[in-house]
Tab-separated table of C-alpha atoms and ligand atoms in Angstrom:
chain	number	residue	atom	x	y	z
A	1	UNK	CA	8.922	5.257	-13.015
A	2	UNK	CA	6.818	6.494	-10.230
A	3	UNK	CA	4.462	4.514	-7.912
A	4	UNK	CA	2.435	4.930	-5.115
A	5	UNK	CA	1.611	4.487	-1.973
A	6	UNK	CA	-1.629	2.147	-1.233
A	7	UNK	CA	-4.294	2.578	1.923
A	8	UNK	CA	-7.162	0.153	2.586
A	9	UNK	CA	-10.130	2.086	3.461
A	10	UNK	CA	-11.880	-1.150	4.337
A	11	UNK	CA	-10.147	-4.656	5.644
A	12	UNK	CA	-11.853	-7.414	6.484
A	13	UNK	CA	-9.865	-10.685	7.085
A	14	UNK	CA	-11.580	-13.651	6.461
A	15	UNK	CA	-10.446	-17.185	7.586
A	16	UNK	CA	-7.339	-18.733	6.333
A	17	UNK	CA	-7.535	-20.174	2.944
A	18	UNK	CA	-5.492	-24.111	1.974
A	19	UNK	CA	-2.426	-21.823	0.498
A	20	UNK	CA	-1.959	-20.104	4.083
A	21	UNK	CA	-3.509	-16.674	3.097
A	22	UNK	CA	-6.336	-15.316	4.595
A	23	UNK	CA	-9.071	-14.350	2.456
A	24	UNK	CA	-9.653	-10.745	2.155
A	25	UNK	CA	-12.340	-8.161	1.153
A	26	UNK	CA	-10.843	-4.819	0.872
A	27	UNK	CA	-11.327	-1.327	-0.485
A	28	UNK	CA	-7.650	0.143	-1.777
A	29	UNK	CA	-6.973	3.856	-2.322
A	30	UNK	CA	-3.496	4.873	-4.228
A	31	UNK	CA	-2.316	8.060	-2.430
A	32	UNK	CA	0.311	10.652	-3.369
A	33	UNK	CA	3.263	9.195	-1.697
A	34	UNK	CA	5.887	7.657	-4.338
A	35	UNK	CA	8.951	5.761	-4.744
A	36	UNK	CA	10.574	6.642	-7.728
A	37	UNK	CA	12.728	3.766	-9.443
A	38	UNK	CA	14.707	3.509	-12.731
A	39	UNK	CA	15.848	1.114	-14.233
A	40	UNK	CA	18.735	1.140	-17.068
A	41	UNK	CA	20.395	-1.437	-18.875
A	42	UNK	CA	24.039	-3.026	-17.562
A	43	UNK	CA	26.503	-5.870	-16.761
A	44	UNK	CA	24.820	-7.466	-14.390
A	45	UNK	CA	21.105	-7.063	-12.247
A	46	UNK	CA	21.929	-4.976	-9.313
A	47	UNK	CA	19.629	-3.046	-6.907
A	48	UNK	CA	20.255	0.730	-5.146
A	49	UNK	CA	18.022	1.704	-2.481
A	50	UNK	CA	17.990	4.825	-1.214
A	51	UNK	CA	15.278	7.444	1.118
A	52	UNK	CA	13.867	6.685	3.925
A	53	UNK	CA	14.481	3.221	5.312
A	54	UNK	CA	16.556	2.288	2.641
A	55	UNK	CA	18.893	0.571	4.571
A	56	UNK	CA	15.858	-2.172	5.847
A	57	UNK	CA	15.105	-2.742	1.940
A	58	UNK	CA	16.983	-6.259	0.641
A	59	UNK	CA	19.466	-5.543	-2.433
A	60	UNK	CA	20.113	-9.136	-3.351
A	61	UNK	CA	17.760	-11.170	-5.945
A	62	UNK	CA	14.781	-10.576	-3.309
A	63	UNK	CA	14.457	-6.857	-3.882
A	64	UNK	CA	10.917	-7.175	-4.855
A	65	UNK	CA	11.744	-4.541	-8.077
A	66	UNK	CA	14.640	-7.426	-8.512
A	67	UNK	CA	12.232	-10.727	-8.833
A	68	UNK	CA	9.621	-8.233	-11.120
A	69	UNK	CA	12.180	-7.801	-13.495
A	70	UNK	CA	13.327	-11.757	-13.210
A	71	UNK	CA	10.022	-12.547	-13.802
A	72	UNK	CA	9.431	-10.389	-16.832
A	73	UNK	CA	12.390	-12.068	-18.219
A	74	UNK	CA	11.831	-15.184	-18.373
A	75	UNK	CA	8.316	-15.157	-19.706
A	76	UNK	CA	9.258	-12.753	-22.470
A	77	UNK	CA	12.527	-13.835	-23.406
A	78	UNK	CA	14.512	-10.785	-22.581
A	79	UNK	CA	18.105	-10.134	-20.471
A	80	UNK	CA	17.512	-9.254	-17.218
A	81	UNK	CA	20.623	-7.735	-16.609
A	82	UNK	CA	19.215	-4.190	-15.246
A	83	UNK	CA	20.463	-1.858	-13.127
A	84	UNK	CA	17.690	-0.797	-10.592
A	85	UNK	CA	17.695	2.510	-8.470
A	86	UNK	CA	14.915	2.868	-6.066
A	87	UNK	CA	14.244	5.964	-4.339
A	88	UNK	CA	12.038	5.202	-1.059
A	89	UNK	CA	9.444	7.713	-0.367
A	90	UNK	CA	6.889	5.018	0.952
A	91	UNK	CA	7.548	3.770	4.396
A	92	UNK	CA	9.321	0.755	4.605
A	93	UNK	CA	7.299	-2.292	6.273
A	94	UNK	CA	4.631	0.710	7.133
A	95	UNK	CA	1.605	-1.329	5.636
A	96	UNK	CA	1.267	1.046	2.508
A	97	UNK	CA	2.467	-1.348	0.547
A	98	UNK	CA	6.231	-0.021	-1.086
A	99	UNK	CA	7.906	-3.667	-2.237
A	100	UNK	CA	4.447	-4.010	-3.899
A	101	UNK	CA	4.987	-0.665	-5.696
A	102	UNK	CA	8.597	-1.057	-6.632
A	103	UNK	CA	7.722	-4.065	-8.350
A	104	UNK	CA	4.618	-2.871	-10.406
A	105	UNK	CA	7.511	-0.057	-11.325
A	106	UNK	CA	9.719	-2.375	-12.361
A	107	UNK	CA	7.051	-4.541	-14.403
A	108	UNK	CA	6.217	-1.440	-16.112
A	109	UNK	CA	10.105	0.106	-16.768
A	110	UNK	CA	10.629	-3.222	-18.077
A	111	UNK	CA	7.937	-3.419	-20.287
A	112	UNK	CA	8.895	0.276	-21.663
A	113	UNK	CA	12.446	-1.097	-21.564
A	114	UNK	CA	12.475	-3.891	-23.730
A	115	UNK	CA	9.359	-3.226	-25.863
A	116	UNK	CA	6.821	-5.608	-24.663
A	117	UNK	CA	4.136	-3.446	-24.710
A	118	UNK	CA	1.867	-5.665	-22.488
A	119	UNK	CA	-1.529	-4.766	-21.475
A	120	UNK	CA	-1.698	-3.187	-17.702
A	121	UNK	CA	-4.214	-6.205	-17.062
A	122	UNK	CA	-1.520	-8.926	-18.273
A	123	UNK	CA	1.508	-7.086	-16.366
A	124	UNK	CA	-0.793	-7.451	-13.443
A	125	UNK	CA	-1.591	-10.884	-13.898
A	126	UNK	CA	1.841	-11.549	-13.677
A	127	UNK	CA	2.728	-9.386	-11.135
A	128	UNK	CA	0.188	-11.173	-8.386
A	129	UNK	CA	2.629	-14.439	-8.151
A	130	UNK	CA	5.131	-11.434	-6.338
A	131	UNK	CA	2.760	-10.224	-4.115
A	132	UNK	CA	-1.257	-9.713	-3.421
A	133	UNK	CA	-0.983	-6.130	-3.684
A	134	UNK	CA	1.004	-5.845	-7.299
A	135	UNK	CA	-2.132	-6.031	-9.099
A	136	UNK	CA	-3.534	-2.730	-7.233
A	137	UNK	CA	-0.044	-0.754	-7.476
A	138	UNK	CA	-0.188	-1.176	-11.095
A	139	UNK	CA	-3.594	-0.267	-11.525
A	140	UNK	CA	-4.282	2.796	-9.118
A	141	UNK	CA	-7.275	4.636	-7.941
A	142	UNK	CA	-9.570	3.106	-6.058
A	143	UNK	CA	-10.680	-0.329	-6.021
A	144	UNK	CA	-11.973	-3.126	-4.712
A	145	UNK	CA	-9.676	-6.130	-3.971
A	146	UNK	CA	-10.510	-10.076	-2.739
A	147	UNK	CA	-9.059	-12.920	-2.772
A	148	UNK	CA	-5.720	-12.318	-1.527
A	149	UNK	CA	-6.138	-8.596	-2.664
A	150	UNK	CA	-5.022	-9.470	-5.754
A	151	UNK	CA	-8.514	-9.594	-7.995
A	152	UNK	CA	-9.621	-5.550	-8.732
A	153	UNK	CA	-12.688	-4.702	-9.235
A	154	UNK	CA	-13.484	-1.055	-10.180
A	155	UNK	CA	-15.177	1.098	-7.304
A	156	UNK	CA	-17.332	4.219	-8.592
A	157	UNK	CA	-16.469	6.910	-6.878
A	158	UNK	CA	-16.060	11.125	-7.091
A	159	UNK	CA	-14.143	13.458	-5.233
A	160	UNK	CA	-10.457	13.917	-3.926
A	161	UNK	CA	-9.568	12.627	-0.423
A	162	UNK	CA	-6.552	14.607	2.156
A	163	UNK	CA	-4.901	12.549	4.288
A	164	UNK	CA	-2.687	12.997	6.824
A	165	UNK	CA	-0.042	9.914	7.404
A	166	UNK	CA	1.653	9.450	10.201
A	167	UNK	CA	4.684	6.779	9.947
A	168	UNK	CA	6.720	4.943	12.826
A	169	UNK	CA	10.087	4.604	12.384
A	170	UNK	CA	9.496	1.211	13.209
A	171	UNK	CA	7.743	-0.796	10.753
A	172	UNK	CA	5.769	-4.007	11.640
A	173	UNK	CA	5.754	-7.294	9.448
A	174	UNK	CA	3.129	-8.083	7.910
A	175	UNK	CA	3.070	-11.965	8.739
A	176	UNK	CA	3.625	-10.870	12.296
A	177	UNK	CA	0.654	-9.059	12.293
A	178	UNK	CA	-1.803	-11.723	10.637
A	179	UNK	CA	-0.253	-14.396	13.629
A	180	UNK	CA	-1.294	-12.379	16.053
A	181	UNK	CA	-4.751	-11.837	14.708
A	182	UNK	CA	-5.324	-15.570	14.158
A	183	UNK	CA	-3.779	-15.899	18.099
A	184	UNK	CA	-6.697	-13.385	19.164
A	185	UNK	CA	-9.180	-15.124	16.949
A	186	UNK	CA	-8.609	-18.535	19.264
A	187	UNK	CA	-9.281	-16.926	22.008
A	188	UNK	CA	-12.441	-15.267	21.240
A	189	UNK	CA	-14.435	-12.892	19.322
A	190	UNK	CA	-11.999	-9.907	17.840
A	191	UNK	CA	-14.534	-7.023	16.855
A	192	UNK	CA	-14.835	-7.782	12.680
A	193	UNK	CA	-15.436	-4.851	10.737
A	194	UNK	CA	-18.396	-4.907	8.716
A	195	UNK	CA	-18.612	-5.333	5.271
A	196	UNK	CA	-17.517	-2.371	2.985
A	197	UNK	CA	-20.951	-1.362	1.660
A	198	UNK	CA	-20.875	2.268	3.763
A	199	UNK	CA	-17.070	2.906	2.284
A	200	UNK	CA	-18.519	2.051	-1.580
A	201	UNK	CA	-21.545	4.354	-0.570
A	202	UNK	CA	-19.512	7.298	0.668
A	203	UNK	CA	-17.166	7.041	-2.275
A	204	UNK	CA	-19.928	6.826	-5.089
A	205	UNK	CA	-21.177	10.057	-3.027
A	206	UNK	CA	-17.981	11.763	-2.684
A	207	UNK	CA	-18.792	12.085	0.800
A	208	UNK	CA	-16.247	12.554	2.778
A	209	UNK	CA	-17.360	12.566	6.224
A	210	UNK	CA	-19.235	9.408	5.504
A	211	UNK	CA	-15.878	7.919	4.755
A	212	UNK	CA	-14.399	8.936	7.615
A	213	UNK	CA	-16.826	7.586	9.886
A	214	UNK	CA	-16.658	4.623	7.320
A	215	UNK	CA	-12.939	3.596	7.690
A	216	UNK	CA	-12.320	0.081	8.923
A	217	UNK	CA	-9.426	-2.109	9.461
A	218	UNK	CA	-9.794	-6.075	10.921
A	219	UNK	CA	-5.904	-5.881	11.804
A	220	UNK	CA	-6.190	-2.919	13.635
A	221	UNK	CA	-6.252	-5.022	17.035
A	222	UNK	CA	-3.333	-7.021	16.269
A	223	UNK	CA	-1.482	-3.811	14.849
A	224	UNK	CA	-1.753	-2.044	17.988
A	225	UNK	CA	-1.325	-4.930	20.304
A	226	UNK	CA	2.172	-5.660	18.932
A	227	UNK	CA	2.478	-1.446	18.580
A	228	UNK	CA	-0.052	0.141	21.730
A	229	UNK	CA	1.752	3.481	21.029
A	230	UNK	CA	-0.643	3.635	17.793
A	231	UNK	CA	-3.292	3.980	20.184
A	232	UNK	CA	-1.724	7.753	20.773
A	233	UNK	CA	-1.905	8.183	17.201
A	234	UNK	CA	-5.726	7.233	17.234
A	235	UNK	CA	-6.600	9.230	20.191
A	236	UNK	CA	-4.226	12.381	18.256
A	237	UNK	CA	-6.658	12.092	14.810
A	238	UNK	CA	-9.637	12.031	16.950
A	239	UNK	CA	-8.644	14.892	19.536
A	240	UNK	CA	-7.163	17.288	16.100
A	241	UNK	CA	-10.507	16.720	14.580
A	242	UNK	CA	-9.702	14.508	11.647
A	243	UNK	CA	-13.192	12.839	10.035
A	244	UNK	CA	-11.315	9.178	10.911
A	245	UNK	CA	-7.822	7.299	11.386
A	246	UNK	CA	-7.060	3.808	10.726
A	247	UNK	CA	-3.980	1.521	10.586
A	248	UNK	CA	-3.284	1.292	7.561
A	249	UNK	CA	-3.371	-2.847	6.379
A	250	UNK	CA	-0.653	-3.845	8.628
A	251	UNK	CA	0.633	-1.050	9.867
A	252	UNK	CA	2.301	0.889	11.191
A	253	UNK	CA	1.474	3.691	9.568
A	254	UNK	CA	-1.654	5.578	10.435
A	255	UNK	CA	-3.847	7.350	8.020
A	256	UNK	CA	-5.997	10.267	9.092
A	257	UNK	CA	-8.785	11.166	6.871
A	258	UNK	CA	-9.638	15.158	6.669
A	259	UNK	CA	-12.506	17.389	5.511
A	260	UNK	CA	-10.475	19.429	2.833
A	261	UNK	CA	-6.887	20.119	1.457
A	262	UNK	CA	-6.925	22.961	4.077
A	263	UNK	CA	-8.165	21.360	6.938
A	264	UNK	CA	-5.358	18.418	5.915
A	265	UNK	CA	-2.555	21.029	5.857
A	266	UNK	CA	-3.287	22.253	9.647
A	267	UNK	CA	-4.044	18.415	11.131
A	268	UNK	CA	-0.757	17.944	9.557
A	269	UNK	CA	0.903	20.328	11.263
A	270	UNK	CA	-0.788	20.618	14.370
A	271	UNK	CA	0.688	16.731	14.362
A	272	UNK	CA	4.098	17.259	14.219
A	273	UNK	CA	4.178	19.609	16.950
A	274	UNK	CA	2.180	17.241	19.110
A	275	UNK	CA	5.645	15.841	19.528
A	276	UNK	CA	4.657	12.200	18.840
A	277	UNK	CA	7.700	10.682	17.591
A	278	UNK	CA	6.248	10.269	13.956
A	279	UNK	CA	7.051	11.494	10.711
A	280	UNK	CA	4.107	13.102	8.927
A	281	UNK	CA	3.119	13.071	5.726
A	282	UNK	CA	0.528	14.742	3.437
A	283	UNK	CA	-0.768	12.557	0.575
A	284	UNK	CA	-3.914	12.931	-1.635
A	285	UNK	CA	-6.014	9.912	-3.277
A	286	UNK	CA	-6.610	8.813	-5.151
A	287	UNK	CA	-3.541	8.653	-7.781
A	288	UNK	CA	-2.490	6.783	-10.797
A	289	UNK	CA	-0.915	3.293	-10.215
A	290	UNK	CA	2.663	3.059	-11.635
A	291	UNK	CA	3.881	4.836	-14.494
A	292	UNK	CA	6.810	5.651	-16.501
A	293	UNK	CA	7.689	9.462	-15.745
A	294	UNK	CA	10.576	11.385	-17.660
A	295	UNK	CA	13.301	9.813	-18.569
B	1	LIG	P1	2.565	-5.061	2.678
B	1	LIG	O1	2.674	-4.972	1.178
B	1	LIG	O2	2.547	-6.477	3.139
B	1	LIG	O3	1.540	-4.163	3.278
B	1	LIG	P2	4.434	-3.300	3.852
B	1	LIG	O4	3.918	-2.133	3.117
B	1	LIG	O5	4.148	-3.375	5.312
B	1	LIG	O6	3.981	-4.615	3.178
B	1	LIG	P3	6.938	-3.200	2.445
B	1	LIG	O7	7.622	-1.898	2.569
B	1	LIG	O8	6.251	-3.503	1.170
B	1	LIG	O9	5.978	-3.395	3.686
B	1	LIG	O10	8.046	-4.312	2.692
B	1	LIG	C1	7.957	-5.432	3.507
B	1	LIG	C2	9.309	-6.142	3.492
B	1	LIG	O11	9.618	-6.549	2.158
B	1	LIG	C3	10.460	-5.261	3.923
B	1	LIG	O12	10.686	-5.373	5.293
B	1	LIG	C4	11.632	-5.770	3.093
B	1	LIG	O13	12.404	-6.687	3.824
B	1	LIG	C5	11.020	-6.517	1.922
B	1	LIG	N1	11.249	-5.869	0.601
B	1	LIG	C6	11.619	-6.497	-0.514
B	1	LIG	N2	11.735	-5.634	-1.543
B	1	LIG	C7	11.410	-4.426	-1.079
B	1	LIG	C8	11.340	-3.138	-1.676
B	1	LIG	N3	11.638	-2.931	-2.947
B	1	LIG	N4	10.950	-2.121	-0.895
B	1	LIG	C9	10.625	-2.339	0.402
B	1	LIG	N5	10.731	-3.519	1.013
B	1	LIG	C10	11.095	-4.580	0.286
């Protein structure tokens, strides 16, 4: 199986909901960046990571791909007794959402697996009690996302987007990064991004420079307090003449939006040799959510 990387285009963070998660409104975008996982029948559930960061990924009952295939199990009756390999390609803790797309993998190996043949609408129903972003990994594209990112809507949209990522080696947590945005919210105003209605107009028009100028991000503040040397990253996009940069959710990673496949190519490397202590990526959106690929 093969799943991708997610950015939000758009993030706004709304206030905090009874459960303890914010409400969200937020435009996602699957881009070419995959982990690969398989998934084979055995003695007992285990979990192999390897790629980048695979030594910060859990490989007890935690694994994210590890609790999708629980979870399959018990509410269809099969063994879960799986052997899971997991081939990082997606940063780890980099905001672009990789535990979220191991487990839509695994939700849909398992499926092919055992012969459950469920609807990519029920897999993702299921998969939203592992994590608000399951849903989205599962489905691909682009779409709209509330609640707690976990309810799609479809966006219209034409045209292929090149981005440019740019990943720390140092990955931020994600509850980390929502504290310190509800710290800056007590003490006054933090600069909300505005609702996604230019991002849903420059995607119906395929427009790319509207997007850029588009992009949006309410965590962005707390991102780069708890990580200023994103800032550099910012300043980079802007100075190398990318269309826009954002954090992407809650970072670190930091997604650079260009004009064309061509123009993506030289940002891309014109950013490595800036010597900024970040790996760079290429990636193109948007992509298919998980699938089963080969065998
Ligand atoms: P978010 O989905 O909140 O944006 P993220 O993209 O920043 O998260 P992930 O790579 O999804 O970060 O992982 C966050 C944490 O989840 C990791 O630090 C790791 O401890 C844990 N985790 C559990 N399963 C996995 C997995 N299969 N791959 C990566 N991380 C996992």
């Amino acid at each position: 199986m093969r799943a991708p990387a997610k950015l939000n285009l758009h993030l706004t963070v709304g206030a905090v909901r009874p459960d303890g998660f914010h409400e969200l409104t937020t435009v996602f975008q699957a881009v070419g960046l995959y982990d690969e996982v398989t998934l084979r029948r055995a003695d007992e559930l285990t979990v192999k990571v390897t790629g980048v960061g695979a030594d910060l990924v859990p490989l007890d009952a935690t694994n994210l791909a590890a609790r999708a295939v629980c979870l399959l199990a018990v509410q269809t009756g099969h063994d879960p007794r799986v052997a899971i390999a997991i081939h990082k390609g997606i940063p780890v803790a980099g905001g672009c959402a990789g535990g979220s797309a191991d487990a839509a993998a695994a939700l849909v190996g398992c499926d092919a697996l055992w012969g459950c043949d469920w609807s990519r609408d029920r897999l993702a129903e299921a998969g939203a009690e592992l994590g608000s972003d399951v849903p989205f990994a599962l489905h691909g594209g682009t779409a709209l996302g509330t609640g707690r990112g976990e309810q799609l809507t479809p966006v219209l949209e034409k045209g292929d987007y090149s981005w440019v990522l740019a990943l720390s080696d140092e990955g931020l947590s994600t509850p980390a990064v929502y504290g310190e945005l509800d710290r800056q919210r007590q003490t006054g105003p933090v600069g909300v991004v505005s609702d996604p209605a230019e991002v849903l107009a420059a995607l119906r028009q395929g427009d790319a420079e509207a997007l850029g100028r588009g992009l949006g991000n309410d965590l962005q503040p707390a991102a780069l307090a708890l990580k200023p040397s994103l800032r550099l990253l910012l300043e980079a996009a802007r100075d190398l003449g990318a269309l826009g940069a954002m954090v992407s959710g809650s970072g670190p990673t930091v997604a650079m939006l260009a004009r064309d496949a061509t123009a993506a190519d030289t940002l891309a490397s014109a950013l490595s040799r800036a010597g900024l202590g970040v790996a760079v990526r290429r990636a193109d959106g948007p992509v298919a959510g998980a699938r089963v690929v080969g065998h």
